[in-house]
Amino acid sequence: MKATILYEGKHQWTVFGRDPDKPEKIIDTNQYLVSTPSRALLIDPGGIEIFSSMLAATLHHVSVDQITDLFASHQDPDIISSLGLWDQVLPNARLHSPWLWESFIRHFGLNNIEYVPLPDDGGTIDLGDLSLQLVPAHYLHSSGNFNIYDPQAKILFSGDVGAALEADGAPMFVDDFDEHIPKMKMFHQRWMPSNRAKNDWVSRVRRLDVDILAPQHGRLYRGADVKRFLDWFEALEVGVGV
Amino acid sequence: MARIKDERLAEGEVLVSVTVIAAELSEVMKIAKEISIGAKNAKAIAARAGDKARGFQPITNFIDDMARHTLTMVRQIDQEALSVSRICSQEIRTNDAKRRMHDVIRRVEHPSLLKSFQGVVTDIDARLIALRREFDKRLDHLAELLDSINSDMRAATAISSSCRVEASRAEEFREGLGVVADNLEQAVEVIKKHVKECSSRLQHAQRLKQAIYKK
């Protein structure tokens, strides 16, 4: 699995994806690791099929003992169906996820890890010296859904917002925004159900200082492409798949 | 010794085998309830027959006791089969975790990176051993419970013969009590058939398990 370091300061952001061993018919996903010298958070650690690749890739950056926290932006299988396996590897970890999905996510197998139910208005994930902000992104697309913002690294993990359906092995960053639009248009029109939720999210995200917008599928946006994406998304009518 | 091609499919087959036992026994429960009701009817006929069915009365109590004991055993087996099925599911998941952990070891290029991971693998191995022990223990208990029903049925076969003898002495009540004996005999045969099927499933699960352990 390909690993790309997004930020390196007192803490580090790494994105994992483009797994060449992934079974053909499952959607490619981006997993994120935020690590401090003593702790680490896995963001949307992925489905059961990529668990081995993901854990192997993670061990190149942090030790198992260091992974203290998991985050699942919402309940989808590509986000967190690997939970039953993580539960055996990280029995003392905590899973931060929307309160709305607790009784559903537990179906993936949760016997040891502690479920931390996130209230609708968000809050923070505390990793000791590092505090990450939970940005509500409800109905984008899931009815209980969060993004993560790191004000130091200026990275916004945006979940399914900004996602695109790409060919295997696509580059990690958008290099030509206009060329990228066809790859993400249908995804947003079909999966995002609410214009009101979308516009509210765009106005809140515009107030954040974002260098990298990091979705869970497809390429990441950096620099001027972040604003380009927000403008495009604001103008797009969503929930029109039917 | 059973031979297996695919360990995961064999694990699934074990799970199905033990889970089917509970379903198979729901039919036994229905029949045992019918026997118990039949015993109560027989008791009423024997009471009406008075001295003409004197030998029949203690038999009806025995039939009722036997039916109730069978019901208790079936309920226990049902619970036990469910527990075994749950343990089996946990074992499948833990085995899956073990396979994936070994896959991780294969993928990590530098052994030094696996230092923190070794404890995880050891824990999973220990969990798997504990689950296997629990599974074997429970499976043996299931076999004992099925044997207990078989003993009941052997006793019931003897009772149905006594029923027939006593019915033949009951003059005008002969036909009514003869039906009781017939019903009991048929019910016992059906229960035996279901218990045999359960025992065969259980033995199949045990054989597959041994083959999986050896692999």
Coordinates of C-alpha atoms in Angstrom, one line a residue:
Chain A
M1 CA 0.0 0.0 0.0
K2 CA 1.3 3.4 -1.0
A3 CA 2.1 5.8 1.9
T4 CA 2.5 9.5 1.4
I5 CA 3.5 11.9 4.2
L6 CA 1.3 15.0 4.1
Y7 CA 2.7 16.9 7.0
E8 CA 5.8 16.6 9.2
G9 CA 6.2 18.8 12.2
K10 CA 5.9 17.9 15.9
H11 CA 3.3 15.4 14.7
Q12 CA 2.9 13.7 11.3
W13 CA 0.1 13.1 8.8
T14 CA 0.3 10.1 6.5
V15 CA -2.1 8.9 3.9
F16 CA -2.3 5.3 2.8
G17 CA -4.0 4.2 -0.4
R18 CA -3.7 2.8 -3.9
D19 CA -3.3 -0.7 -2.5
P20 CA -2.1 -3.0 -5.4
D21 CA -3.2 -6.1 -3.5
K22 CA -6.8 -4.9 -3.1
P23 CA -9.5 -7.2 -4.6
E24 CA -10.5 -5.8 -8.0
K25 CA -14.2 -5.0 -7.3
I26 CA -13.9 -3.0 -4.1
I27 CA -13.5 0.7 -4.1
D28 CA -10.1 2.2 -3.4
T29 CA -9.9 4.1 -0.2
N30 CA -7.6 6.6 1.5
Q31 CA -6.7 5.8 5.1
Y32 CA -5.0 8.4 7.3
L33 CA -2.6 8.2 10.2
V34 CA -2.0 11.1 12.5
S35 CA 1.0 10.3 14.8
T36 CA 2.7 12.1 17.7
P37 CA 5.8 10.7 19.3
S38 CA 3.7 8.8 21.8
R39 CA 0.3 8.3 20.2
A40 CA -1.4 7.7 16.9
L41 CA -4.9 8.0 15.4
L42 CA -6.1 6.0 12.4
I43 CA -8.7 7.9 10.5
D44 CA -11.3 5.7 8.6
P45 CA -9.1 2.6 8.8
G46 CA -11.0 0.9 6.0
G47 CA -12.7 -2.4 5.1
I48 CA -11.9 -5.9 6.2
E49 CA -10.3 -6.7 2.8
I50 CA -7.5 -4.2 3.1
F51 CA -6.9 -4.8 6.8
S52 CA -3.6 -6.7 6.4
S53 CA -2.1 -4.2 3.9
M54 CA -3.2 -1.4 6.1
L55 CA -1.7 -2.7 9.3
A56 CA 1.5 -3.7 7.6
A57 CA 1.8 -0.2 6.1
T58 CA 1.0 1.4 9.4
L59 CA 3.7 -0.6 11.2
H60 CA 6.3 1.1 9.0
H61 CA 5.4 4.4 10.7
V62 CA 4.2 3.6 14.3
S63 CA 4.3 0.6 16.7
V64 CA 1.1 -1.2 17.6
D65 CA 1.3 0.1 21.1
Q66 CA 1.3 3.7 19.8
I67 CA -2.1 3.4 18.1
T68 CA -4.4 4.5 20.8
D69 CA -7.3 5.9 18.8
L70 CA -9.4 5.1 15.8
F71 CA -11.9 7.4 14.1
A72 CA -14.8 6.3 11.8
S73 CA -16.4 9.3 10.1
H74 CA -19.6 7.2 9.6
Q75 CA -20.9 3.7 9.4
D76 CA -20.1 2.5 5.9
P77 CA -18.2 -0.8 5.4
D78 CA -15.4 0.8 3.4
I79 CA -14.8 3.0 6.4
I80 CA -14.8 0.6 9.3
S81 CA -15.8 -3.0 8.5
S82 CA -12.2 -4.0 9.6
L83 CA -13.2 -3.1 13.2
G84 CA -13.5 -6.7 14.4
L85 CA -9.9 -7.3 13.4
W86 CA -8.6 -4.0 14.9
D87 CA -10.5 -5.0 18.0
Q88 CA -8.2 -8.0 18.4
V89 CA -5.1 -6.1 17.6
L90 CA -5.8 -2.9 19.7
P91 CA -7.8 -4.1 22.7
N92 CA -7.1 -0.9 24.6
A93 CA -7.8 1.6 21.9
R94 CA -10.8 4.0 21.6
L95 CA -13.0 4.4 18.6
H96 CA -14.4 7.9 18.0
S97 CA -17.5 7.8 15.9
P98 CA -21.0 9.5 15.6
W99 CA -23.3 8.5 18.5
L100 CA -25.9 7.9 15.9
W101 CA -24.1 4.8 14.5
E102 CA -22.9 3.2 17.7
S103 CA -25.4 0.3 17.8
F104 CA -24.9 -0.3 14.0
I105 CA -21.1 -0.1 14.0
R106 CA -21.0 -2.6 16.9
H107 CA -22.2 -5.2 14.4
F108 CA -18.7 -5.2 12.9
G109 CA -17.5 -6.7 16.1
L110 CA -16.5 -4.6 19.1
N111 CA -15.6 -6.5 22.3
N112 CA -12.5 -4.7 23.5
I113 CA -12.2 -1.3 22.0
E114 CA -14.0 1.6 23.7
Y115 CA -16.6 3.3 21.6
V116 CA -16.5 7.1 22.2
P117 CA -19.9 8.4 20.9
L118 CA -19.4 11.8 19.2
P119 CA -22.2 14.3 19.9
D120 CA -23.9 16.0 16.9
D121 CA -22.1 19.3 17.3
G122 CA -18.6 17.7 17.3
G123 CA -15.8 18.5 19.7
T124 CA -12.2 17.4 19.7
I125 CA -10.0 14.3 19.7
D126 CA -7.3 14.7 22.2
L127 CA -4.0 13.0 21.4
G128 CA -2.0 14.4 24.4
D129 CA 0.0 17.2 22.9
L130 CA -2.3 17.4 19.9
S131 CA -5.9 18.3 19.7
L132 CA -7.9 17.7 16.5
Q133 CA -11.2 19.4 15.8
L134 CA -14.3 17.4 14.8
V135 CA -16.2 19.2 12.1
P136 CA -19.9 18.1 11.7
A137 CA -20.6 17.0 8.2
H138 CA -24.0 15.4 8.7
Y139 CA -25.8 14.3 5.5
L140 CA -22.5 14.5 3.5
H141 CA -23.4 11.8 2.9
S142 CA -24.2 9.9 6.0
S143 CA -26.8 11.3 8.4
G144 CA -24.3 11.1 11.2
N145 CA -20.9 12.2 9.8
F146 CA -17.8 14.1 10.8
N147 CA -14.7 15.5 9.3
I148 CA -11.4 16.2 11.1
Y149 CA -9.6 19.5 11.0
D150 CA -6.0 20.0 12.2
P151 CA -5.3 23.7 12.6
Q152 CA -1.5 23.1 13.0
A153 CA -1.1 21.0 9.9
K154 CA -4.0 22.9 8.1
I155 CA -5.3 19.6 6.9
L156 CA -9.1 18.9 6.6
F157 CA -10.0 15.2 6.4
S158 CA -13.2 15.6 4.5
G159 CA -14.5 12.0 4.4
D160 CA -16.7 11.5 1.3
V161 CA -16.7 15.2 0.4
G162 CA -14.3 15.7 -2.4
A163 CA -14.2 12.0 -3.2
A164 CA -13.7 10.8 -6.8
L165 CA -14.0 7.5 -8.6
E166 CA -10.5 6.9 -10.1
A167 CA -8.7 4.2 -12.0
D168 CA -6.3 2.0 -10.0
G169 CA -3.0 3.6 -9.2
A170 CA -4.2 7.2 -9.7
P171 CA -1.8 10.0 -8.3
M172 CA -2.4 11.1 -4.7
F173 CA -3.0 14.8 -5.6
V174 CA -5.2 16.6 -8.1
D175 CA -3.0 18.2 -10.7
D176 CA -5.6 19.5 -13.1
F177 CA -8.8 20.5 -11.3
D178 CA -11.0 20.8 -14.5
E179 CA -9.9 17.4 -15.6
H180 CA -10.8 16.0 -12.2
I181 CA -14.4 17.3 -12.2
P182 CA -15.9 14.4 -14.3
K183 CA -14.4 11.9 -11.8
M184 CA -16.2 13.4 -8.9
K185 CA -19.4 15.0 -10.3
M186 CA -21.7 11.9 -10.2
F187 CA -20.3 10.8 -6.9
H188 CA -21.4 14.1 -5.2
Q189 CA -24.7 14.4 -7.1
R190 CA -25.7 10.8 -6.2
W191 CA -24.3 10.3 -2.7
M192 CA -24.8 13.7 -1.2
P193 CA -28.5 14.0 -0.4
S194 CA -28.9 17.7 0.8
N195 CA -28.1 21.0 -0.8
R196 CA -28.8 22.7 2.5
A197 CA -26.3 20.5 4.4
K198 CA -23.8 21.0 1.6
N199 CA -24.0 24.8 1.6
D200 CA -23.8 24.9 5.4
W201 CA -20.7 22.8 5.3
V202 CA -19.1 24.9 2.6
S203 CA -19.7 28.1 4.5
R204 CA -18.2 26.6 7.7
V205 CA -15.2 25.2 5.9
R206 CA -14.5 28.5 4.2
R207 CA -13.8 29.9 7.6
L208 CA -11.0 27.3 8.2
D209 CA -7.5 27.8 7.1
V210 CA -7.0 24.7 4.9
D211 CA -3.9 23.8 2.9
I212 CA -4.9 20.2 2.1
L213 CA -8.4 18.8 1.7
A214 CA -8.1 15.1 2.2
P215 CA -11.1 12.9 1.1
Q216 CA -11.5 9.2 1.7
H217 CA -11.6 8.2 -2.0
G218 CA -9.6 9.6 -4.9
R219 CA -7.1 12.4 -5.0
L220 CA -6.4 15.1 -2.4
Y221 CA -6.6 18.8 -3.0
R222 CA -3.9 21.3 -2.1
G223 CA -3.3 25.0 -2.3
A224 CA -5.6 26.8 -4.7
D225 CA -7.4 23.6 -5.6
V226 CA -9.0 23.6 -2.1
K227 CA -10.9 26.9 -2.9
R228 CA -11.6 25.6 -6.4
F229 CA -13.3 22.6 -4.9
L230 CA -15.3 24.6 -2.5
D231 CA -16.6 26.9 -5.3
W232 CA -17.4 23.9 -7.5
F233 CA -19.2 22.0 -4.7
E234 CA -21.2 25.1 -3.7
A235 CA -22.4 25.6 -7.2
L236 CA -23.3 21.9 -7.7
E237 CA -26.8 20.8 -7.2
V238 CA -26.7 17.5 -5.2
G239 CA -29.3 14.9 -4.4
V240 CA -30.3 14.7 -8.0
G241 CA -29.3 11.1 -8.7
V242 CA -32.9 9.9 -9.1
Chain B
M1 CA -10.1 -38.8 9.5
A2 CA -12.0 -36.2 7.3
R3 CA -9.8 -34.5 4.7
I4 CA -10.3 -30.8 4.0
K5 CA -9.4 -28.7 1.0
D6 CA -10.2 -25.3 2.3
E7 CA -9.8 -24.6 6.0
R8 CA -12.2 -21.6 5.9
L9 CA -14.9 -23.6 4.2
A10 CA -14.4 -26.5 6.7
E11 CA -14.8 -24.0 9.6
G12 CA -18.1 -22.8 8.0
E13 CA -19.2 -26.4 7.7
V14 CA -18.6 -27.1 11.4
L15 CA -20.6 -24.0 12.2
V16 CA -23.5 -25.1 10.1
S17 CA -23.4 -28.6 11.6
V18 CA -23.6 -27.5 15.2
T19 CA -26.2 -24.9 14.4
V20 CA -28.4 -27.4 12.5
I21 CA -28.6 -29.5 15.7
A22 CA -30.7 -26.9 17.4
A23 CA -33.1 -26.7 14.4
E24 CA -33.3 -30.5 14.3
L25 CA -34.2 -30.7 17.9
S26 CA -37.0 -28.2 17.7
E27 CA -38.9 -31.1 16.0
V28 CA -38.1 -33.4 18.9
M29 CA -39.4 -30.7 21.3
K30 CA -42.7 -30.7 19.5
I31 CA -43.0 -34.4 19.6
A32 CA -42.0 -34.6 23.3
K33 CA -44.8 -32.1 24.1
E34 CA -47.2 -34.3 22.1
I35 CA -46.1 -37.3 24.2
S36 CA -46.7 -35.4 27.4
I37 CA -50.2 -34.4 26.2
G38 CA -50.8 -38.1 25.1
A39 CA -49.7 -39.3 28.6
K40 CA -52.3 -36.9 30.2
N41 CA -55.1 -38.3 27.9
A42 CA -54.0 -41.8 28.7
K43 CA -54.1 -41.0 32.4
A44 CA -57.8 -39.9 31.9
I45 CA -58.7 -43.0 30.0
A46 CA -57.0 -45.2 32.6
A47 CA -58.9 -43.4 35.4
R48 CA -62.2 -44.1 33.6
A49 CA -61.2 -47.7 33.0
G50 CA -60.6 -48.1 36.8
D51 CA -59.6 -51.7 37.7
K52 CA -59.6 -52.8 34.1
A53 CA -56.5 -50.6 33.4
R54 CA -54.9 -50.9 36.8
G55 CA -51.5 -51.8 35.3
F56 CA -51.7 -48.9 32.8
Q57 CA -51.9 -46.0 35.4
P58 CA -48.3 -46.1 36.7
I59 CA -47.1 -46.4 33.0
T60 CA -48.8 -43.1 32.1
N61 CA -46.9 -41.3 34.9
F62 CA -43.7 -42.8 33.7
I63 CA -44.5 -41.7 30.1
D64 CA -45.2 -38.1 31.3
D65 CA -42.0 -38.0 33.4
M66 CA -40.0 -39.3 30.5
A67 CA -41.5 -36.8 28.1
R68 CA -40.8 -33.9 30.5
H69 CA -37.2 -35.1 31.0
T70 CA -36.7 -35.3 27.2
L71 CA -38.1 -31.7 27.0
T72 CA -35.6 -30.5 29.6
M73 CA -32.8 -32.3 27.8
V74 CA -33.8 -30.7 24.4
R75 CA -33.9 -27.3 26.0
Q76 CA -30.4 -27.8 27.4
I77 CA -29.1 -29.1 24.1
D78 CA -30.7 -26.1 22.3
Q79 CA -28.8 -23.7 24.7
E80 CA -25.6 -25.7 24.4
A81 CA -25.8 -25.9 20.6
L82 CA -26.3 -22.2 20.5
S83 CA -23.2 -21.6 22.8
V84 CA -21.2 -24.0 20.6
S85 CA -22.3 -22.1 17.5
R86 CA -21.3 -18.8 19.1
I87 CA -17.9 -20.2 20.1
C88 CA -17.5 -21.5 16.6
S89 CA -18.2 -18.1 15.1
Q90 CA -15.7 -16.5 17.5
E91 CA -13.1 -19.1 16.5
I92 CA -13.7 -18.5 12.8
R93 CA -13.2 -14.7 13.4
T94 CA -10.1 -15.3 15.5
N95 CA -8.7 -17.7 13.0
D96 CA -9.3 -15.1 10.3
A97 CA -7.5 -12.5 12.4
K98 CA -4.6 -15.0 12.9
R99 CA -4.4 -15.5 9.1
R100 CA -4.4 -11.8 8.5
M101 CA -1.8 -11.2 11.2
H102 CA 0.5 -13.7 9.5
D103 CA -0.1 -11.8 6.3
V104 CA 1.0 -8.7 8.0
I105 CA 4.2 -10.4 9.1
R106 CA 4.8 -11.5 5.5
R107 CA 4.3 -8.0 4.2
V108 CA 6.5 -6.0 6.7
E109 CA 9.9 -5.8 5.2
H110 CA 12.0 -5.3 8.4
P111 CA 11.6 -7.8 11.2
S112 CA 12.5 -5.0 13.7
L113 CA 9.2 -3.2 12.9
L114 CA 7.3 -6.3 14.1
K115 CA 8.7 -6.1 17.7
S116 CA 5.6 -4.4 19.1
F117 CA 3.4 -6.7 17.0
Q118 CA 4.7 -10.0 18.4
G119 CA 2.5 -9.7 21.6
V120 CA -0.6 -9.3 19.5
V121 CA 0.1 -12.5 17.6
T122 CA 0.8 -14.4 20.8
D123 CA -2.4 -13.1 22.4
I124 CA -4.4 -14.2 19.3
D125 CA -2.8 -17.7 19.4
A126 CA -3.7 -18.0 23.1
R127 CA -7.3 -16.9 22.5
L128 CA -7.6 -19.5 19.7
I129 CA -6.3 -22.3 22.0
A130 CA -8.8 -21.2 24.7
L131 CA -11.6 -21.2 22.2
R132 CA -10.7 -24.6 20.8
R133 CA -10.6 -26.1 24.3
E134 CA -14.0 -24.5 25.1
F135 CA -15.4 -25.8 21.8
D136 CA -14.2 -29.4 22.4
K137 CA -15.6 -29.3 26.0
R138 CA -19.0 -28.1 24.9
L139 CA -19.1 -30.5 22.0
D140 CA -18.5 -33.4 24.4
H141 CA -21.2 -32.1 26.7
L142 CA -23.6 -32.0 23.7
A143 CA -22.8 -35.6 22.9
E144 CA -23.6 -36.5 26.6
L145 CA -27.0 -34.7 26.4
L146 CA -27.9 -36.5 23.2
D147 CA -27.0 -39.8 24.8
S148 CA -29.3 -38.9 27.6
I149 CA -32.2 -38.5 25.2
N150 CA -31.2 -41.8 23.6
S151 CA -31.5 -43.5 27.0
D152 CA -34.9 -42.0 27.5
M153 CA -36.0 -43.4 24.1
R154 CA -34.7 -46.8 25.0
A155 CA -36.8 -46.7 28.1
A156 CA -39.7 -45.4 26.1
T157 CA -39.5 -48.4 23.7
A158 CA -39.8 -50.7 26.7
I159 CA -42.7 -48.7 28.0
S160 CA -44.6 -48.8 24.7
S161 CA -44.3 -52.7 24.8
S162 CA -45.7 -52.7 28.4
C163 CA -48.4 -50.3 27.2
R164 CA -49.5 -52.7 24.6
V165 CA -49.6 -55.6 27.0
E166 CA -51.6 -53.6 29.6
A167 CA -53.9 -52.2 26.9
S168 CA -54.7 -55.8 25.7
R169 CA -56.1 -56.5 29.2
A170 CA -58.3 -53.4 29.4
E171 CA -61.4 -54.9 27.8
E172 CA -63.5 -52.1 26.2
F173 CA -60.7 -49.6 26.8
R174 CA -58.3 -51.8 24.8
E175 CA -58.6 -49.7 21.6
G176 CA -58.2 -46.3 23.3
L177 CA -55.1 -47.4 25.2
G178 CA -53.8 -49.3 22.2
V179 CA -53.8 -46.0 20.3
V180 CA -51.7 -44.5 23.2
A181 CA -49.2 -47.3 22.8
D182 CA -49.1 -46.8 19.0
N183 CA -48.6 -43.1 19.3
L184 CA -45.8 -43.5 21.8
E185 CA -44.1 -46.0 19.7
Q186 CA -44.3 -43.8 16.6
A187 CA -43.1 -40.7 18.5
V188 CA -40.1 -42.6 19.9
E189 CA -39.1 -43.7 16.4
V190 CA -39.3 -40.2 15.1
I191 CA -37.3 -38.8 18.1
K192 CA -34.7 -41.5 17.6
K193 CA -34.4 -40.5 14.0
H194 CA -33.8 -36.9 14.8
V195 CA -31.4 -37.6 17.6
K196 CA -29.5 -39.9 15.3
E197 CA -29.2 -37.1 12.7
C198 CA -28.0 -34.8 15.5
S199 CA -25.4 -37.3 16.6
S200 CA -24.2 -37.7 13.0
R201 CA -23.9 -33.9 12.6
L202 CA -22.0 -33.8 15.9
Q203 CA -19.6 -36.5 14.8
H204 CA -19.1 -34.8 11.5
A205 CA -18.3 -31.5 13.2
Q206 CA -15.9 -33.4 15.6
R207 CA -14.1 -35.1 12.6
L208 CA -13.8 -31.9 10.7
K209 CA -12.5 -30.1 13.7
Q210 CA -9.8 -32.7 14.2
A211 CA -8.8 -32.3 10.5
I212 CA -8.7 -28.5 10.9
Y213 CA -6.5 -28.8 14.0
K214 CA -4.1 -31.1 12.2
K215 CA -3.8 -28.9 9.2

